[in-house]
PDB file of N, CA and C in Angstrom:
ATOM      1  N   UNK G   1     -12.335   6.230 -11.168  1.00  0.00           N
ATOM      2  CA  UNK G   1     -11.072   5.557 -10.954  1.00  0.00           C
ATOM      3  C   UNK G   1     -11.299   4.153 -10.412  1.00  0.00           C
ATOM      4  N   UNK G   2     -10.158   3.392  -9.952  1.00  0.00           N
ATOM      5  CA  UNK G   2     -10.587   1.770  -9.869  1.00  0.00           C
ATOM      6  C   UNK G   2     -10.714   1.480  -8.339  1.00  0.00           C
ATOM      7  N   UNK G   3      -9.944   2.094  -7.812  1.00  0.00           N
ATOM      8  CA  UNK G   3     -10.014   2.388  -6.296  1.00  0.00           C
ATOM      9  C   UNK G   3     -11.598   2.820  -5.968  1.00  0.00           C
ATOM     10  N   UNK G   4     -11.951   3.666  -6.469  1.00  0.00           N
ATOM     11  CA  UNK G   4     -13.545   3.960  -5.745  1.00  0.00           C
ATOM     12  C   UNK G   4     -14.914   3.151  -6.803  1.00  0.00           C
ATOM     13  N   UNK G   5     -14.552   2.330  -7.478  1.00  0.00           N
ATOM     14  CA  UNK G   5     -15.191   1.463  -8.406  1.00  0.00           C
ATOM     15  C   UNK G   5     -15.208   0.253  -7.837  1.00  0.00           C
ATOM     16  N   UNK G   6     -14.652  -0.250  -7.198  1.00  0.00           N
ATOM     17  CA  UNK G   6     -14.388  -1.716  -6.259  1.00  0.00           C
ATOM     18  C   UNK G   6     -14.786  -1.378  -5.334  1.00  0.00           C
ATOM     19  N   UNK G   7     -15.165  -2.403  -4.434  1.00  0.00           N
ATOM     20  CA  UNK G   7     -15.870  -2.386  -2.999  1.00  0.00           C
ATOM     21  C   UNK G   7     -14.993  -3.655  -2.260  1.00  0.00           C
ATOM     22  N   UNK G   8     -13.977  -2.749  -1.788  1.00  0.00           N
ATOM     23  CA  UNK G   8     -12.518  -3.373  -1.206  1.00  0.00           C
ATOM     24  C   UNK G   8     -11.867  -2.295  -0.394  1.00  0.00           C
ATOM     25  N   UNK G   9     -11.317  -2.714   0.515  1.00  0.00           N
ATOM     26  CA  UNK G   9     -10.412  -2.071   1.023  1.00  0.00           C
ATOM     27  C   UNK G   9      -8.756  -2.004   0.749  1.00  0.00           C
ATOM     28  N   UNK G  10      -8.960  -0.522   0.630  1.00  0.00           N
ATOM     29  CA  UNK G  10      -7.092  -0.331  -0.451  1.00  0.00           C
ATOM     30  C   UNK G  10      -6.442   0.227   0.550  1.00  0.00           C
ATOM     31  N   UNK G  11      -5.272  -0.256   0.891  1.00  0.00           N
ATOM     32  CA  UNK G  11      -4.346   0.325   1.640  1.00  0.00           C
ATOM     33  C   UNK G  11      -2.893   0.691   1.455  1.00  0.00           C
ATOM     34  N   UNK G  12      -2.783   1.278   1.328  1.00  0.00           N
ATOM     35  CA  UNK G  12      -1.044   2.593   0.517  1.00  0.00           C
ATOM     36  C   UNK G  12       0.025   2.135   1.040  1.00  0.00           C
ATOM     37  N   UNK G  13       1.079   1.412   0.737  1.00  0.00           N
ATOM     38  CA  UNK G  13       2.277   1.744   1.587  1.00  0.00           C
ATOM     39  C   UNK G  13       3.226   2.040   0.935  1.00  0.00           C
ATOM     40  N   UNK G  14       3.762   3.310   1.614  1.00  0.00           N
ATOM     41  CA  UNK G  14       5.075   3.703   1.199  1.00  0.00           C
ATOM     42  C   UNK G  14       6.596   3.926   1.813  1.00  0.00           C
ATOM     43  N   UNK G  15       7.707   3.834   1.552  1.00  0.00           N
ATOM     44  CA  UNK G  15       8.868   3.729   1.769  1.00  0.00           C
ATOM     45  C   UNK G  15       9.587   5.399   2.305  1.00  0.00           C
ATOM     46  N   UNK G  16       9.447   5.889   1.293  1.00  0.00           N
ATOM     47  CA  UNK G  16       9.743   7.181   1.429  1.00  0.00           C
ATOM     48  C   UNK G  16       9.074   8.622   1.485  1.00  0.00           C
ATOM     49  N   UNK G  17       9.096   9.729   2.032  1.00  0.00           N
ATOM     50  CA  UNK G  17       8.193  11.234   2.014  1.00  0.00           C
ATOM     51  C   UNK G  17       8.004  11.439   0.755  1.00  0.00           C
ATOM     52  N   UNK G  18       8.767  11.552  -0.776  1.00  0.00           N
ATOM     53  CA  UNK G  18       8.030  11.731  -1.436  1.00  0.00           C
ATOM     54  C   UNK G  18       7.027  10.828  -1.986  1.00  0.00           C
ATOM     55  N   UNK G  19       7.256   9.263  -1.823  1.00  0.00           N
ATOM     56  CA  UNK G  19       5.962   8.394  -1.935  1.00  0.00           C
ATOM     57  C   UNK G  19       4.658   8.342  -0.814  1.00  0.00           C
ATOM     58  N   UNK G  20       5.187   8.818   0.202  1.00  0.00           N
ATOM     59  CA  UNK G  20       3.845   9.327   1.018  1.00  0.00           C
ATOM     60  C   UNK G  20       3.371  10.766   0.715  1.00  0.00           C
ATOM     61  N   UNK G  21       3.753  11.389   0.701  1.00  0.00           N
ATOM     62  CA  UNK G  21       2.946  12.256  -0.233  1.00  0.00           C
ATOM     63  C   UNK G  21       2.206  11.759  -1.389  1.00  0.00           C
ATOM     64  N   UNK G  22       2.676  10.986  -2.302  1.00  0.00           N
ATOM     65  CA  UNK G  22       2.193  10.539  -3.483  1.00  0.00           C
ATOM     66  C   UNK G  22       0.476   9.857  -2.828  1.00  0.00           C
ATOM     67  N   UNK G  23       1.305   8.878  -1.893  1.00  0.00           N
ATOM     68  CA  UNK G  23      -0.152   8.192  -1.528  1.00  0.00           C
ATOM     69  C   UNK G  23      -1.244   8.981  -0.814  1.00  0.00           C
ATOM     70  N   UNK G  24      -1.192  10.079  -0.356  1.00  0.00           N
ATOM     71  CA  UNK G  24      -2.130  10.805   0.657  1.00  0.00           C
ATOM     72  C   UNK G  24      -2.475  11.772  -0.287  1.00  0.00           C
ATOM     73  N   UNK G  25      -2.128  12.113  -1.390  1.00  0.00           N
ATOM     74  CA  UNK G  25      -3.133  12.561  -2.451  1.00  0.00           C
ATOM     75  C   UNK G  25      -3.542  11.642  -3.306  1.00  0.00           C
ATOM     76  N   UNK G  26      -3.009  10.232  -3.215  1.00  0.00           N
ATOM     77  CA  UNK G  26      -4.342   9.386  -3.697  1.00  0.00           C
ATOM     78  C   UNK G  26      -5.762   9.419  -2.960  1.00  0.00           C
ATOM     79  N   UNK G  27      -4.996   8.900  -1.742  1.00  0.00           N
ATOM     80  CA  UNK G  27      -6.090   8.922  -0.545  1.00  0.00           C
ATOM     81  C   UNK G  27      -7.269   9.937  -0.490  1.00  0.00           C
ATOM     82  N   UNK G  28      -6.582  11.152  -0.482  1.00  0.00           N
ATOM     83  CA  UNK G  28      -7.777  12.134  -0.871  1.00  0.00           C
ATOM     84  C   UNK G  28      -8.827  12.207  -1.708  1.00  0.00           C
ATOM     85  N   UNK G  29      -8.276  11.713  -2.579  1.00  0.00           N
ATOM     86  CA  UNK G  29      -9.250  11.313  -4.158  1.00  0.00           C
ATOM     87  C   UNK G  29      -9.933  10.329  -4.458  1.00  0.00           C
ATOM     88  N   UNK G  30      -9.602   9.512  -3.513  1.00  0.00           N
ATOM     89  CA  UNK G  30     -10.702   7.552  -3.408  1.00  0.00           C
ATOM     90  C   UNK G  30     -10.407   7.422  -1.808  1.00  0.00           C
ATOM     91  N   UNK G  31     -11.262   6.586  -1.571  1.00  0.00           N
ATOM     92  CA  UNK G  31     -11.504   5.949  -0.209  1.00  0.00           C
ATOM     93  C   UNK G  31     -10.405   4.781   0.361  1.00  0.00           C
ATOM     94  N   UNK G  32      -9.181   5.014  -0.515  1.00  0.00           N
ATOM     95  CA  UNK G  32      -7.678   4.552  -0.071  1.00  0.00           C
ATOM     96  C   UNK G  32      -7.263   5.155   1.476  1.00  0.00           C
ATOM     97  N   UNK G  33      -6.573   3.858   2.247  1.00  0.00           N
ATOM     98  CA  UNK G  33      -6.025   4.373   3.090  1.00  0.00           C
ATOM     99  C   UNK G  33      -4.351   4.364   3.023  1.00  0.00           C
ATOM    100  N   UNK G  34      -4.507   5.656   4.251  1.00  0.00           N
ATOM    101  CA  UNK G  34      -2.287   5.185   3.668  1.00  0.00           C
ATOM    102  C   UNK G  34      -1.985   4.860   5.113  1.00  0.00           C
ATOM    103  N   UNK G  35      -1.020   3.931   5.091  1.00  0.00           N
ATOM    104  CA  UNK G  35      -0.674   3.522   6.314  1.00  0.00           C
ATOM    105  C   UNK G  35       0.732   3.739   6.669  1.00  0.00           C
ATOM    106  N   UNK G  36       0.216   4.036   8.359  1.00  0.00           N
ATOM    107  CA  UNK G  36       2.084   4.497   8.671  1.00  0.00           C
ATOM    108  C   UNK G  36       2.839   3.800   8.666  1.00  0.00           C
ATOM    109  N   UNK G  37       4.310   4.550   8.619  1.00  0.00           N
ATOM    110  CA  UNK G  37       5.330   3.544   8.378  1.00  0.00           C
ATOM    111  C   UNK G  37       5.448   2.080   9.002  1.00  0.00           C
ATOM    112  N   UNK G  38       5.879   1.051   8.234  1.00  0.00           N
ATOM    113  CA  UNK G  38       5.168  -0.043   8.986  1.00  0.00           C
ATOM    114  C   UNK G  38       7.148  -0.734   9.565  1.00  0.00           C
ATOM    115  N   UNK G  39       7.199  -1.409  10.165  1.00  0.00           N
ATOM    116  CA  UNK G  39       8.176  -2.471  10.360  1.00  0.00           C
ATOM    117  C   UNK G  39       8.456  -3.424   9.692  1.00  0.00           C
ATOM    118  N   UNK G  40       9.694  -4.106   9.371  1.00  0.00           N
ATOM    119  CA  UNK G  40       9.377  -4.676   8.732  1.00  0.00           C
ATOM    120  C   UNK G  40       8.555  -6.090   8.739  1.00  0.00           C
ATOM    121  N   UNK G  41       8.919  -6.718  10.020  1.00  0.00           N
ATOM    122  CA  UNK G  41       7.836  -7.303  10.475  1.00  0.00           C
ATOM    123  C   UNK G  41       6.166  -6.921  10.346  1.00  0.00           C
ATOM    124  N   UNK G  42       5.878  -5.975  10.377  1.00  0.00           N
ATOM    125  CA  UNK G  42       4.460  -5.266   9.858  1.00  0.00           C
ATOM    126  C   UNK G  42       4.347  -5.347   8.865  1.00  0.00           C
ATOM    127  N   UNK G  43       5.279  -4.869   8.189  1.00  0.00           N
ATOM    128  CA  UNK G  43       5.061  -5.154   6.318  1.00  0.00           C
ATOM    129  C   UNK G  43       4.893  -6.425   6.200  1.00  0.00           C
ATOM    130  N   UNK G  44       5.657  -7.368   6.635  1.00  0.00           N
ATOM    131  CA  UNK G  44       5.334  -8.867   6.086  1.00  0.00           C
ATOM    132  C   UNK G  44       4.016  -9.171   6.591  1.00  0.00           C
ATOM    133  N   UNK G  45       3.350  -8.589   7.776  1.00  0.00           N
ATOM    134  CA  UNK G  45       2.643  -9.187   7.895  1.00  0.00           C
ATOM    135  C   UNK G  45       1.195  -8.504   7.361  1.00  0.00           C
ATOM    136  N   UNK G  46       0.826  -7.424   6.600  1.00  0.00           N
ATOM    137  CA  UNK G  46      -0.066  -6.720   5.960  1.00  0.00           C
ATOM    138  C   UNK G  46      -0.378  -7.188   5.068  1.00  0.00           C
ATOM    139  N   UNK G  47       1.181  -7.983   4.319  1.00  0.00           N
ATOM    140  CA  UNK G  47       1.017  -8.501   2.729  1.00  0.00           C
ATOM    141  C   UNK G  47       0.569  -9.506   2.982  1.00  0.00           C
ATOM    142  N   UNK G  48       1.732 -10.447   3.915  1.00  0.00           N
ATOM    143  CA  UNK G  48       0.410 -11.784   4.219  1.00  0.00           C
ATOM    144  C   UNK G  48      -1.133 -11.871   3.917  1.00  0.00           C
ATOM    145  N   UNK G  49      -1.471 -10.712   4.402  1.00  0.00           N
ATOM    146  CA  UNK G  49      -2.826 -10.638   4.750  1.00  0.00           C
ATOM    147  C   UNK G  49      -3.717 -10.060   3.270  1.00  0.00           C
ATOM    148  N   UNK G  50      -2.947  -9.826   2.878  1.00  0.00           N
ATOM    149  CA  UNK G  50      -3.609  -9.047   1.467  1.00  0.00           C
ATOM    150  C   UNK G  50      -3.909  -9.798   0.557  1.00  0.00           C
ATOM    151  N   UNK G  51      -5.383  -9.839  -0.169  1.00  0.00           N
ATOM    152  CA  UNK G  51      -5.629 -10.877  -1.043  1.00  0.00           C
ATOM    153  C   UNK G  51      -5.191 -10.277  -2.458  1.00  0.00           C
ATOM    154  N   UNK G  52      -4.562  -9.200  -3.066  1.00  0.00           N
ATOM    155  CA  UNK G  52      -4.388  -8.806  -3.925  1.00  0.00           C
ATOM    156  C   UNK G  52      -3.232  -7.669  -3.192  1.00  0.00           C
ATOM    157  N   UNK G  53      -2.137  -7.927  -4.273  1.00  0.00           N
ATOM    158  CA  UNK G  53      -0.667  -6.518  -4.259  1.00  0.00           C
ATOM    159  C   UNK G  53      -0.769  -6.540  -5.669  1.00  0.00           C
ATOM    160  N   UNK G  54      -0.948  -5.013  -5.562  1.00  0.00           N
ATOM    161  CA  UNK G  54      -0.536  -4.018  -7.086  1.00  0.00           C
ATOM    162  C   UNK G  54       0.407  -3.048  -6.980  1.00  0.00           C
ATOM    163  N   UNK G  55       1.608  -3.439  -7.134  1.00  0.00           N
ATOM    164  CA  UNK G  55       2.559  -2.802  -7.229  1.00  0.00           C
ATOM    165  C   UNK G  55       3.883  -2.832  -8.343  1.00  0.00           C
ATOM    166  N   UNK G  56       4.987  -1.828  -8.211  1.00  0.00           N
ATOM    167  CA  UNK G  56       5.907  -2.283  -9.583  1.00  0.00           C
ATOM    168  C   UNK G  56       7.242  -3.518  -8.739  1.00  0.00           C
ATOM    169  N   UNK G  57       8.522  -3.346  -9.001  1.00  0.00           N
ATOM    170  CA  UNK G  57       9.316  -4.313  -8.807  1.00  0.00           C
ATOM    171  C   UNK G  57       9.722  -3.711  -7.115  1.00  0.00           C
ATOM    172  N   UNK G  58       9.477  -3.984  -6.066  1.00  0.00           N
ATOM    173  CA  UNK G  58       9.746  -3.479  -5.006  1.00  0.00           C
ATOM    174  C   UNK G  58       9.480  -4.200  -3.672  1.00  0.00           C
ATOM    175  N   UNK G  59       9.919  -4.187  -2.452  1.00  0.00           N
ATOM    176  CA  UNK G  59      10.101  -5.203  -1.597  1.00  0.00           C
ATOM    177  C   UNK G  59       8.599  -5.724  -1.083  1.00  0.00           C
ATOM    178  N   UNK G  60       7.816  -4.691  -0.586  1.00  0.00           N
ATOM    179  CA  UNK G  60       6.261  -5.386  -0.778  1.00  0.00           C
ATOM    180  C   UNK G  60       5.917  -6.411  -1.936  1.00  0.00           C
ATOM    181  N   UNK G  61       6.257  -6.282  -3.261  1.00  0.00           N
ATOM    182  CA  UNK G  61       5.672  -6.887  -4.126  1.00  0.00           C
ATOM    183  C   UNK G  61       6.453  -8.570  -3.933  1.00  0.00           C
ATOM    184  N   UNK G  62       7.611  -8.576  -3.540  1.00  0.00           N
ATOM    185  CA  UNK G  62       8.386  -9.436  -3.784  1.00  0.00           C
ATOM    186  C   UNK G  62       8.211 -10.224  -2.102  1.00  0.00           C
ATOM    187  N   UNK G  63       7.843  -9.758  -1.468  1.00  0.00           N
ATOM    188  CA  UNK G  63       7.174 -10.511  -0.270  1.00  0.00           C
ATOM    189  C   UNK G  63       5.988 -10.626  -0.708  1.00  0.00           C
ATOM    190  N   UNK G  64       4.923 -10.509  -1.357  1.00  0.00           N
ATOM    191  CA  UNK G  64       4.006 -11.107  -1.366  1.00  0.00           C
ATOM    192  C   UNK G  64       4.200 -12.363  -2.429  1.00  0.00           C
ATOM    193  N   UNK G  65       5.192 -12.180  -3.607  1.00  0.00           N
ATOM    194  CA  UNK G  65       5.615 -13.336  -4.134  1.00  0.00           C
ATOM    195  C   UNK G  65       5.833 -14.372  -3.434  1.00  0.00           C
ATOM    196  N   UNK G  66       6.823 -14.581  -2.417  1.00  0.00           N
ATOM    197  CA  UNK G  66       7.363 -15.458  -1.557  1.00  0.00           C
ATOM    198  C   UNK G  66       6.435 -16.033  -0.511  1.00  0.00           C
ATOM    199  N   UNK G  67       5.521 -15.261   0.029  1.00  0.00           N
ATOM    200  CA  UNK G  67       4.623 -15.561   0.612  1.00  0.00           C
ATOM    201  C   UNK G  67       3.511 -16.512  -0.691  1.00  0.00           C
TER     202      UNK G  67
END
């Protein structure tokens, strides 16, 4: 998979229980981390920090646009 093929650190965030679930059986399966619910202040500031967001149309993705 692409997650354990890169030598990066991947970190999960999700909105809702069934997307954390989703991510903590990624996690299980590659060396992804999932991170707890963040603030939103936290969120802005994770993405800041992120040299790459892979995600679909959703508020992480669209803060890292703006950023």
């Amino acid at each position: 998979n692409v997650i354990n093929s890169i030598n990066a650190n991947f970190l999960i965030l999700w909105g809702n229980e069934e997307e954390k679930k989703e991510a903590e059986y990624i996690a299980f399966y590659t060396n992804a981390t999932v991170l707890p619910k963040l603030s939103f202040n936290d969120l802005k500031y994770a993405v800041k920090k992120a040299d790459l967001i892979i995600g679909n149309d959703t508020g992480p993705v669209h803060i890292g646009w703006a950023i």
